[in-house]
PDB file of C-alpha atoms in Angstrom:
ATOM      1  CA  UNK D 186       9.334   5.284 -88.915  1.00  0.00           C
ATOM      2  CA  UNK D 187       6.798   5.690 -91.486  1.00  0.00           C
ATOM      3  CA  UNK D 188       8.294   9.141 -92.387  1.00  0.00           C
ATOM      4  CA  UNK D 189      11.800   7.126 -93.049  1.00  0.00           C
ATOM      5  CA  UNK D 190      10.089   4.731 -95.275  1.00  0.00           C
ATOM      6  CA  UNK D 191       7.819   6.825 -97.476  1.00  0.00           C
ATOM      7  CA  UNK D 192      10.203   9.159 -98.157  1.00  0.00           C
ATOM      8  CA  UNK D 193      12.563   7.302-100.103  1.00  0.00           C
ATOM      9  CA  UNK D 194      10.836   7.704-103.242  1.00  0.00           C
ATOM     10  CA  UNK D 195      12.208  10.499-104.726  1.00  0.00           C
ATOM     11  CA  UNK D 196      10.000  13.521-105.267  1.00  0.00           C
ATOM     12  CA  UNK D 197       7.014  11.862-104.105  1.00  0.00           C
ATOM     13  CA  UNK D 198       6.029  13.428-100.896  1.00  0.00           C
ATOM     14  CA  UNK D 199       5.761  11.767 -98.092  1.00  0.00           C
ATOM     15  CA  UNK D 200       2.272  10.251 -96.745  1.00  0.00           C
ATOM     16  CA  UNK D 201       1.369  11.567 -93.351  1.00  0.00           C
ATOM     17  CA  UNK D 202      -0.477   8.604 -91.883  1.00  0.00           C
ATOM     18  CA  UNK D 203      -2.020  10.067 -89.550  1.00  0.00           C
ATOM     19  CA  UNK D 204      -4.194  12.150 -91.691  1.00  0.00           C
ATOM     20  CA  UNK D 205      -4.738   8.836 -94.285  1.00  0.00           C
ATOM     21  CA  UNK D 206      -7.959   7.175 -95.092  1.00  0.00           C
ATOM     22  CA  UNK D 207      -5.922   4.084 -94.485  1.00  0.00           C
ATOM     23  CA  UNK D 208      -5.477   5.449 -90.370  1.00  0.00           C
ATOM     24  CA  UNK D 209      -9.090   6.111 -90.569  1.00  0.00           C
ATOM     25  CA  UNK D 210     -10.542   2.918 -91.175  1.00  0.00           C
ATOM     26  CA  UNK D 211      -7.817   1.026 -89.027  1.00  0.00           C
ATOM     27  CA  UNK D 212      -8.568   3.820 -85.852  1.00  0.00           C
ATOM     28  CA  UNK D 213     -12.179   3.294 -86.942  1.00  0.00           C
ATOM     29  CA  UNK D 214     -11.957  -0.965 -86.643  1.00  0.00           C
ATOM     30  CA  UNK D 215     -10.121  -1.116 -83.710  1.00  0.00           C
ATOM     31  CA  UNK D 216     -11.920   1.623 -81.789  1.00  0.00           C
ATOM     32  CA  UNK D 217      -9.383   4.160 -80.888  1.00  0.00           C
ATOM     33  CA  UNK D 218     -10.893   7.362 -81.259  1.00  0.00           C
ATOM     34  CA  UNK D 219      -8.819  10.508 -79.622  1.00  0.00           C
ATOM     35  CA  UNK D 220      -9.707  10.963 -76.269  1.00  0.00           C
ATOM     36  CA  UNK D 221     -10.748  14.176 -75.206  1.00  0.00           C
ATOM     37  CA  UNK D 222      -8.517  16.078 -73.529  1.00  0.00           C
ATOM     38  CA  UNK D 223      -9.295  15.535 -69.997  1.00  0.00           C
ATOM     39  CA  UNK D 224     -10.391  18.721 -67.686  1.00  0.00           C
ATOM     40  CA  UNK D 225      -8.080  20.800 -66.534  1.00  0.00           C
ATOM     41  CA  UNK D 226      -6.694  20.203 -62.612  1.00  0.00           C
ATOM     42  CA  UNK D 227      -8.512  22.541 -60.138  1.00  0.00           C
ATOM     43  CA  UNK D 228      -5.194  23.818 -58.405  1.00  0.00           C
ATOM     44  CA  UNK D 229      -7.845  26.135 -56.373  1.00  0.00           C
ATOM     45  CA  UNK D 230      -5.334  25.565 -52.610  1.00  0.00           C
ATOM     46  CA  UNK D 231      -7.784  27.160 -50.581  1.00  0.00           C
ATOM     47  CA  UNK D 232      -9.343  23.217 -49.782  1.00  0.00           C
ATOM     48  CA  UNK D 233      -6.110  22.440 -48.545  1.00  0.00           C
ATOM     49  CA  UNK D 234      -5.440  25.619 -46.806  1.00  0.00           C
ATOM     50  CA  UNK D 235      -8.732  24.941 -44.939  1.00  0.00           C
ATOM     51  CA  UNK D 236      -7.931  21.266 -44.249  1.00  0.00           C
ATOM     52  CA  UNK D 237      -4.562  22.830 -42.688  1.00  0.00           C
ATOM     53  CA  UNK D 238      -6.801  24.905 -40.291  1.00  0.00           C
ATOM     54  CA  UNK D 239      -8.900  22.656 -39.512  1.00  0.00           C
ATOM     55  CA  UNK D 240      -6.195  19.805 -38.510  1.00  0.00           C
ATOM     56  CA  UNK D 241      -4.144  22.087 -36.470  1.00  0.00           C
ATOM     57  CA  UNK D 242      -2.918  19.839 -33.548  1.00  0.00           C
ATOM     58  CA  UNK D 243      -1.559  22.747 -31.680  1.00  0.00           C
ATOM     59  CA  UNK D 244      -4.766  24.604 -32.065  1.00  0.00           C
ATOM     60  CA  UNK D 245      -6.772  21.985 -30.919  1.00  0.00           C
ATOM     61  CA  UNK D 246      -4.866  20.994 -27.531  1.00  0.00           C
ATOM     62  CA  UNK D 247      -4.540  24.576 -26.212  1.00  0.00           C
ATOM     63  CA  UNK D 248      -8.274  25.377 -27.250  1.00  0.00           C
ATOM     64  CA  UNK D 249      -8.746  21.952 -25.479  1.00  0.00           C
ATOM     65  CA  UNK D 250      -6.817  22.953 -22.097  1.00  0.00           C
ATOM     66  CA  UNK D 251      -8.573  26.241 -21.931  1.00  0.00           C
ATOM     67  CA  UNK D 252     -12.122  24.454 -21.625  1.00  0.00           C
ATOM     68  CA  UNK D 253     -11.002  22.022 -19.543  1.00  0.00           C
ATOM     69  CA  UNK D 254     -13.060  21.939 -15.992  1.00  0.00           C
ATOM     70  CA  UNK D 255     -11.231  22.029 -12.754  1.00  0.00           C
ATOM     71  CA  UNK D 256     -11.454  18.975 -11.424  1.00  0.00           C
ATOM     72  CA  UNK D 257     -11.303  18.648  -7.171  1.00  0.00           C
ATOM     73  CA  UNK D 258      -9.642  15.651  -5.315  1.00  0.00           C
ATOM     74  CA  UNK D 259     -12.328  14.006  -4.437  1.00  0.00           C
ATOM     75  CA  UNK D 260     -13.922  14.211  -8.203  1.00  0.00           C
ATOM     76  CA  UNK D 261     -10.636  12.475  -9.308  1.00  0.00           C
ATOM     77  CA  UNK D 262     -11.242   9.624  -6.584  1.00  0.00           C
ATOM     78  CA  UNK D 263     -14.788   9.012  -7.381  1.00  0.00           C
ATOM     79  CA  UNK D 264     -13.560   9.194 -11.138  1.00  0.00           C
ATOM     80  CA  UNK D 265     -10.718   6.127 -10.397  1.00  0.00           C
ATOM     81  CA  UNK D 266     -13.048   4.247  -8.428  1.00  0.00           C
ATOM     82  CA  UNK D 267     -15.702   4.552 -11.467  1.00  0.00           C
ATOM     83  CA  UNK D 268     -13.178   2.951 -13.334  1.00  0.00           C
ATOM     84  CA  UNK D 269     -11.871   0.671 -11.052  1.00  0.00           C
ATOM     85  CA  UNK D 270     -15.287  -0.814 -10.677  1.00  0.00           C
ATOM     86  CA  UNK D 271     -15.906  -1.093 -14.224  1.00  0.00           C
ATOM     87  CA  UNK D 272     -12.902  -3.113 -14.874  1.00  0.00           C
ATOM     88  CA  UNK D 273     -13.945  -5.312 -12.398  1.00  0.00           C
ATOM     89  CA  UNK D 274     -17.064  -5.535 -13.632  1.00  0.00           C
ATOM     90  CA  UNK D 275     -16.124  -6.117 -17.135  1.00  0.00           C
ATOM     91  CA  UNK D 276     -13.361  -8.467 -16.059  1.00  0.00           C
ATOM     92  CA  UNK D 277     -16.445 -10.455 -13.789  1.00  0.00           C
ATOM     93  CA  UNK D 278     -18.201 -10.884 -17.542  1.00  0.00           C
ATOM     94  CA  UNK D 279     -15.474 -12.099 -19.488  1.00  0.00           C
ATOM     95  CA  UNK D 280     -14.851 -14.562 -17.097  1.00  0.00           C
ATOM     96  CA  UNK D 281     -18.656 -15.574 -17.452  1.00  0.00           C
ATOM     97  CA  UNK D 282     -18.248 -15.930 -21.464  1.00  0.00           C
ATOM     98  CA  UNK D 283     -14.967 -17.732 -21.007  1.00  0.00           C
ATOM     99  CA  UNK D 284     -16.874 -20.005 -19.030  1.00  0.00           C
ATOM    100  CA  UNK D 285     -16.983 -23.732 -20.377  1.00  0.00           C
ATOM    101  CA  UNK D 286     -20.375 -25.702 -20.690  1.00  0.00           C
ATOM    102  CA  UNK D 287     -18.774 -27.749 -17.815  1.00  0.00           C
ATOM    103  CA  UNK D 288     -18.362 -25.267 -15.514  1.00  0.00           C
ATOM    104  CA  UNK D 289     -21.951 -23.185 -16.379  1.00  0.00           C
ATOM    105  CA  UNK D 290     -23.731 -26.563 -16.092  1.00  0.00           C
ATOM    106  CA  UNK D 291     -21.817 -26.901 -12.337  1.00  0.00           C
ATOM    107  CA  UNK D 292     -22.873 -23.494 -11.441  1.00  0.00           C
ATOM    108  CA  UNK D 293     -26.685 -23.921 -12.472  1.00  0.00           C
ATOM    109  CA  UNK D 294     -26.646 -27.200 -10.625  1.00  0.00           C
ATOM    110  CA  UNK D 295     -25.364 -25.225  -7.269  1.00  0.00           C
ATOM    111  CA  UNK D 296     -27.635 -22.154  -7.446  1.00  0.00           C
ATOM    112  CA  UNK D 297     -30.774 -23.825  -9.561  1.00  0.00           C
ATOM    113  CA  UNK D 298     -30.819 -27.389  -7.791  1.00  0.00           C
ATOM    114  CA  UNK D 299     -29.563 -26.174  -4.621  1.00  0.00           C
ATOM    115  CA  UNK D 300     -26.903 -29.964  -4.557  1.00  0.00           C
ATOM    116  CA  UNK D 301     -24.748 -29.185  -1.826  1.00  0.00           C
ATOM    117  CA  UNK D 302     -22.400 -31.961   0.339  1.00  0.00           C
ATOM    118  CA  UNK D 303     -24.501 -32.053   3.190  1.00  0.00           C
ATOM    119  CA  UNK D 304     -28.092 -32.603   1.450  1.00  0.00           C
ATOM    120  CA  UNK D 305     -27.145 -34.401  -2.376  1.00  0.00           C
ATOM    121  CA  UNK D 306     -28.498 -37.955  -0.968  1.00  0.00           C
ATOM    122  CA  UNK D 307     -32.089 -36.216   0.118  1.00  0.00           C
ATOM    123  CA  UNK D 308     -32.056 -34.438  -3.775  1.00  0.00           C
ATOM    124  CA  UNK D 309     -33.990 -35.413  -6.575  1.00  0.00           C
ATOM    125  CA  UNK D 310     -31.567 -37.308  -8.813  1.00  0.00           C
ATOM    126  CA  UNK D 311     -33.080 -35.814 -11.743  1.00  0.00           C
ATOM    127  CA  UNK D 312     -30.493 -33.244 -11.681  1.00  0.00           C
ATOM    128  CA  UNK D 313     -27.252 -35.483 -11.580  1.00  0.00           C
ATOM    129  CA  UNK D 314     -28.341 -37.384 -14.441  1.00  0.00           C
ATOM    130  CA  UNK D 315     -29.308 -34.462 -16.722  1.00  0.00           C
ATOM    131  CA  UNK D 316     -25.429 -33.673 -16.235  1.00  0.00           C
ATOM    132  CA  UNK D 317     -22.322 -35.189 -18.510  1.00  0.00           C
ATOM    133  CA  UNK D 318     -19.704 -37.732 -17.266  1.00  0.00           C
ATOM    134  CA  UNK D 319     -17.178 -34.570 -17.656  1.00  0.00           C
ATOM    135  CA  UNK D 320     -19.713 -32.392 -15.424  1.00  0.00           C
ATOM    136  CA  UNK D 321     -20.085 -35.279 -12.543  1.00  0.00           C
ATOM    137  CA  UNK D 322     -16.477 -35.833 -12.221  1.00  0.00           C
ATOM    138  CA  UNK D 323     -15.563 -31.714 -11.497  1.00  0.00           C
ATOM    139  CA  UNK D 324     -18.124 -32.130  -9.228  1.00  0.00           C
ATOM    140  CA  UNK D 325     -17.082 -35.054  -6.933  1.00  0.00           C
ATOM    141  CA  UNK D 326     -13.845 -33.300  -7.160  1.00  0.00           C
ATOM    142  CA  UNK D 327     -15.372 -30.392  -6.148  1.00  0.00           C
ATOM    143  CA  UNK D 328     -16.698 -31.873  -3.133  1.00  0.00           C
ATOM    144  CA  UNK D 329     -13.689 -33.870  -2.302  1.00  0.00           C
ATOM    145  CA  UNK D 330     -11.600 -30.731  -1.826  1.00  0.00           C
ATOM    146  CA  UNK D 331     -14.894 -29.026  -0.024  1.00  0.00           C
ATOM    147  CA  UNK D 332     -14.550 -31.934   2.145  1.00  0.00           C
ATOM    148  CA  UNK D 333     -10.902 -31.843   2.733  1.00  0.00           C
ATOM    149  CA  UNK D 334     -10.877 -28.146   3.350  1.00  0.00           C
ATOM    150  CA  UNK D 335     -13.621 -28.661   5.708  1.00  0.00           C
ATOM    151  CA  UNK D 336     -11.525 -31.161   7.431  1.00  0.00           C
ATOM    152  CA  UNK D 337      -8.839 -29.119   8.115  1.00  0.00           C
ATOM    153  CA  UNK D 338     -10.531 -26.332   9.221  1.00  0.00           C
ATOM    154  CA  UNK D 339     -12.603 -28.574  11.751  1.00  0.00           C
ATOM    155  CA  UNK D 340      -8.825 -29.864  12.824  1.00  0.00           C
ATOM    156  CA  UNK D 341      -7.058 -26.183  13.658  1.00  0.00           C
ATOM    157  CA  UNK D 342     -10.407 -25.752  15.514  1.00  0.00           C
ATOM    158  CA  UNK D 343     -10.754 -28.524  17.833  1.00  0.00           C
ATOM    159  CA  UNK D 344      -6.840 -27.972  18.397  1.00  0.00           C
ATOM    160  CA  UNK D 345      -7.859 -24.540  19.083  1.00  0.00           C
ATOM    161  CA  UNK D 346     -11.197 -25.952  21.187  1.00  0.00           C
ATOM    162  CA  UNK D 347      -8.294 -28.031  23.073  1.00  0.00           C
ATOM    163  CA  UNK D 348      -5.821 -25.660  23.957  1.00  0.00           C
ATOM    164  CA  UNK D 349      -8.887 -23.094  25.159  1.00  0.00           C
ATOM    165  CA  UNK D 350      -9.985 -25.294  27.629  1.00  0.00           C
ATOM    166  CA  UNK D 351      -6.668 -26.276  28.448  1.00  0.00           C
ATOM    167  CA  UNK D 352      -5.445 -22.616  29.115  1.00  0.00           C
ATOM    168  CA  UNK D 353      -9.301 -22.285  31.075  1.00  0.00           C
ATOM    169  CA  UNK D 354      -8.215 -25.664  33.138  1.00  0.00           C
ATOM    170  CA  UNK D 355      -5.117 -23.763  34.235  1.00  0.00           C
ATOM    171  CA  UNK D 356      -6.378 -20.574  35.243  1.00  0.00           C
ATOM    172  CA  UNK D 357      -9.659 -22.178  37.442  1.00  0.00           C
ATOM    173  CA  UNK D 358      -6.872 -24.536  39.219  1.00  0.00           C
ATOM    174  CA  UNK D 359      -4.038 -21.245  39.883  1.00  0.00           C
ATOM    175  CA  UNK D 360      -7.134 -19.281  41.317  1.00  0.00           C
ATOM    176  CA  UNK D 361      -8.429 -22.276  43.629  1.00  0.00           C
ATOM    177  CA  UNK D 362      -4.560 -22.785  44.791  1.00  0.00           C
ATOM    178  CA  UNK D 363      -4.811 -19.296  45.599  1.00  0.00           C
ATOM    179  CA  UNK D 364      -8.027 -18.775  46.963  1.00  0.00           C
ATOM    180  CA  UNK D 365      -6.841 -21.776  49.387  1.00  0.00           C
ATOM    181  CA  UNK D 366      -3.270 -20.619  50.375  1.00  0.00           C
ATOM    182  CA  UNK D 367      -5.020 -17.139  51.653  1.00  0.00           C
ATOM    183  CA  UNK D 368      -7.414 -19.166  53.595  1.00  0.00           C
ATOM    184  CA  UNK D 369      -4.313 -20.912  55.377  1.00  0.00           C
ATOM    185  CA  UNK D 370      -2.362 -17.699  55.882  1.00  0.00           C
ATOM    186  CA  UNK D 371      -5.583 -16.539  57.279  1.00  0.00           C
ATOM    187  CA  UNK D 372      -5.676 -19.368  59.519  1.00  0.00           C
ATOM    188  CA  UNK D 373      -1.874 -19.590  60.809  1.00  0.00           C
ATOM    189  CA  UNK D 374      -1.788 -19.946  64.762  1.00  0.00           C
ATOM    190  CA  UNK D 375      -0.954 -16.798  66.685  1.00  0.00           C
ATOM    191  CA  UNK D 376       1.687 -17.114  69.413  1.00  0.00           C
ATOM    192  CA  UNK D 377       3.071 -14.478  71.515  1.00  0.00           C
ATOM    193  CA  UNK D 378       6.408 -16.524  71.094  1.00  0.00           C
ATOM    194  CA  UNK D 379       6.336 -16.717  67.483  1.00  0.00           C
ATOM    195  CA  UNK D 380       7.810 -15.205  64.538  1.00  0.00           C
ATOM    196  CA  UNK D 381       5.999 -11.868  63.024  1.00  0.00           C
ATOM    197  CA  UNK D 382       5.139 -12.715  59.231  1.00  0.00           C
ATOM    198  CA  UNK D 383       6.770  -9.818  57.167  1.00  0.00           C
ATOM    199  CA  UNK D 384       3.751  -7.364  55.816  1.00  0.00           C
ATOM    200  CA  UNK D 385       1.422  -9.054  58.300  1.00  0.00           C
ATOM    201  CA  UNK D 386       0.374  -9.059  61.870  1.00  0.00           C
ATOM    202  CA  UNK D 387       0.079 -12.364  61.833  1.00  0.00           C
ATOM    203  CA  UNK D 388       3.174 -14.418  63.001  1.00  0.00           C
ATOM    204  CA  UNK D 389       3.974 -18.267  62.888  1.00  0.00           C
ATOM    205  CA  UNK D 390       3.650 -20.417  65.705  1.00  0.00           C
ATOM    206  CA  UNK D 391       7.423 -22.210  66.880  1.00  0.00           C
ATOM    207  CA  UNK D 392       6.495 -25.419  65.416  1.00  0.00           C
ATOM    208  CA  UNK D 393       7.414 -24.156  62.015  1.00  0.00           C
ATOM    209  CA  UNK D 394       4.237 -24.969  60.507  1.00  0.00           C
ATOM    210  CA  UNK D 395       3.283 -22.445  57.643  1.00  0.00           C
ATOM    211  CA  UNK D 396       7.316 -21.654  56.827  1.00  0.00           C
ATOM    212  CA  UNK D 397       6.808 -21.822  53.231  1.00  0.00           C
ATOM    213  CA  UNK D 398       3.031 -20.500  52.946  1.00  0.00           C
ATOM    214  CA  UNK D 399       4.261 -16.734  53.610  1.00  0.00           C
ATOM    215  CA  UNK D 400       7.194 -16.997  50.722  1.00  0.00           C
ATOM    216  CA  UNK D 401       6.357 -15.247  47.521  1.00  0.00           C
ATOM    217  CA  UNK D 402       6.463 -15.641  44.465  1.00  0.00           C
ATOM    218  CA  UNK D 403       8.635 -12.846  42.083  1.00  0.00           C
ATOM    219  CA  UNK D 404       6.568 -11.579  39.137  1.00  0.00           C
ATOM    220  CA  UNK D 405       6.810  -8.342  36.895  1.00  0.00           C
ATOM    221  CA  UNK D 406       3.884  -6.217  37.300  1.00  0.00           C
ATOM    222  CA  UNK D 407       4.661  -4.154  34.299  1.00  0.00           C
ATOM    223  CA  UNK D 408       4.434  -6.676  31.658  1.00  0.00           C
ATOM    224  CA  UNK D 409       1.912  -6.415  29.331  1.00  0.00           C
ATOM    225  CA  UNK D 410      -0.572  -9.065  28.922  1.00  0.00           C
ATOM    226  CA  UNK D 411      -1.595 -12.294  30.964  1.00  0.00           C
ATOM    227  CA  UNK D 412       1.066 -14.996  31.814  1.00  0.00           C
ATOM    228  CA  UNK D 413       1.358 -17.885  29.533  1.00  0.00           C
ATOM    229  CA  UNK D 414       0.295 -21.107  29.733  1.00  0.00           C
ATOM    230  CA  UNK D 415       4.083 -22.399  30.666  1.00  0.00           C
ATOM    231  CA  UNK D 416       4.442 -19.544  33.556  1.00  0.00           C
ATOM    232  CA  UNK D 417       1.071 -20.697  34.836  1.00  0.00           C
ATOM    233  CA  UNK D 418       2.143 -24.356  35.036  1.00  0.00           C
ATOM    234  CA  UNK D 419       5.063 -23.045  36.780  1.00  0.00           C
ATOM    235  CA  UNK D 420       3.274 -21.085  39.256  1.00  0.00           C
ATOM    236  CA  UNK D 421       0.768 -23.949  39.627  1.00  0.00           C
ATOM    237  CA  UNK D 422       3.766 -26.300  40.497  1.00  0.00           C
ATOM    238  CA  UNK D 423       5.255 -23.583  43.047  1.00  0.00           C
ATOM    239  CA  UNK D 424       1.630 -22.760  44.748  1.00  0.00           C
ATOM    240  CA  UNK D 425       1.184 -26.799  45.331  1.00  0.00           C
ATOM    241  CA  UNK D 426       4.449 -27.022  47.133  1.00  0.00           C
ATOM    242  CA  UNK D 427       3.858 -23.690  48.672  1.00  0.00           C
ATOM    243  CA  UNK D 428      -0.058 -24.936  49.907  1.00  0.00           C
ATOM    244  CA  UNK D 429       1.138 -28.458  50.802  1.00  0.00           C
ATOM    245  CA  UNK D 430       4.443 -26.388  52.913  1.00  0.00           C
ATOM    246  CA  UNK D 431       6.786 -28.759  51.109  1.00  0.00           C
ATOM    247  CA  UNK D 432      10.485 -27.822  51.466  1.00  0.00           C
ATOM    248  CA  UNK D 433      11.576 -27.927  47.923  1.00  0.00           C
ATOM    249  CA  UNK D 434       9.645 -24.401  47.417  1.00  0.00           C
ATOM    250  CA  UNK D 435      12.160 -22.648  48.013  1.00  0.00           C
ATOM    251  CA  UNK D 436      14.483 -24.511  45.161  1.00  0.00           C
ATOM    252  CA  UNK D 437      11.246 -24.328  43.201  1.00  0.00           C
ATOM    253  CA  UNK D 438      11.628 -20.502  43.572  1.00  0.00           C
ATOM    254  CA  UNK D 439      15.242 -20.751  42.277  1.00  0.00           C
ATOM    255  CA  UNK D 440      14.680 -22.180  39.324  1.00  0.00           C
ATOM    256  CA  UNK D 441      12.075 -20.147  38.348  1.00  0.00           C
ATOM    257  CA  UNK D 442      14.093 -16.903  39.068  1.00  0.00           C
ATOM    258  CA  UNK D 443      16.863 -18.226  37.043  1.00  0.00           C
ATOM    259  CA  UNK D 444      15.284 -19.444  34.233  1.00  0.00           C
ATOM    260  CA  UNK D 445      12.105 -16.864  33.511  1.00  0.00           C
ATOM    261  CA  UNK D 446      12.889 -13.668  35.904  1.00  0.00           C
ATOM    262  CA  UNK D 447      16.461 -13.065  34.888  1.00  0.00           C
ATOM    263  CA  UNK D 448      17.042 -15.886  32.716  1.00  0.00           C
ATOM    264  CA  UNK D 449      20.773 -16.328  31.676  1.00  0.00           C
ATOM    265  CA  UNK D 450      22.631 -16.610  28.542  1.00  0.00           C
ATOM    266  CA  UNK D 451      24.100 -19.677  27.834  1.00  0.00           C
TER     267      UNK D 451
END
């Protein structure tokens, strides 16, 4: 631009500006001296080449998998339990730290004071009143459902208590009913006129008394386990007729064929 203008004068020359005293002062006043030229790049690419080397990924995992131990079975299972156990343990303290102040002021009033449902009245109160209205109520409901837990387990025991010495009843009164019809069959008259007791030498007097103490009753041998407490009320029922030589034994007998020996199909 300067060219353009300055050279319109004729033969005057044109002023190269850059080399005025005009260009001086103004570079001078407004401070823009030349840079120097800056220093020339180092293109040197041997960094880079060594950079290269030294980030080799392929070079690196197949130096790694030659210097890798051996490892046996039961290394590997001690190694996963390791870990296993430090999860655990690491999952044990963040639950700690995401503990409220509730909840850490209810645990150092169980393990520090010792407050427990069966002895907080015998206590020094010192401890319930050092705790927050927020603190007291998780803790009464914290007992309540200690309390109703502890109910229910007391419940399924005594009906487990119950039906023990139920089963126990059962058992003592099938072996006395036993124990007596032996003695009887023992003590069945002998008469030279009477009627030989199959598998026995003893035989039953004319009369007819003792007909229904040498009846049996059916029962698999090769089932596994004790009978229940329904085929030992059964048998109990039976045995009384059987010891009292009642005549409805042998319909007794029926039923319980039909219904537990070779029960049918409705």
């Amino acid at each position: 631009m300067w060219w353009t203008i300055t050279g319109n004068y004729g033969n005057v020359l044109p002023i190269d500006w850059s080399k005025s005293y005009a260009r001086q002062l103004h570079t001078e006043a407004l401070h823009l001296e030349e840079k120097k030229d800056e220093e020339e790049l180092n293109l040197d690419l041997s960094d880079d080449e060594e950079l290269q080397a030294a980030f080799d990924m392929h070079s690196l995992i197949v130096s790694s998998l030659h210097h890798e131990p051996l490892f046996s079975a039961d290394d590997v299972i001690n190694e996963i339990e390791g870990i296993m156990k430090e999860a655990d343990d690491f999952e044990e303290e963040t639950a700690m730290n995401n503990r409220s102040s509730t909840s850490i002021e209810l645990l150092q009033l169980k393990y520090k004071s010792d407050i427990t449902p069966s002895n907080i009245e015998g206590k020094d109160t010192s401890a319930l009143k050092s705790l927050s209205t927020v603190a007291l109520n998780e803790l009464y409901e914290e007992l309540e459902g200690t309390v109703k837990e502890l109910s229910e387990t007391l419940i399924q025991q005594l009906a487990l208590r119950d039906e023990l010495e139920y089963e126990k009843e059962l058992k003592n009164q099938f072996i006395s009913l036993l124990l007596s019809l032996q003695k009887k069959r023992r003590e069945l008259p002998i008469s030279s006129s009477g009627i030989k007791v199959p598998g026995s030498k003893k035989v039953i007097s004319p009369d007819g008394f003792g007909k229904y103490l040498t009846m049996s009753i059916p029962y698999n041998a090769e089932r596994v386990g004790p009978p229940t407490n329904e085929e030992l009320q059964i048998f109990i029922k039976i045995m009384k007729a059987m010891n009292e030589d009642s005549p409805v034994v042998p319909t007794l007998l029926t039923d319980y064929i039909l219904k537990v020996v070779c029960p049918t199909n409705n």
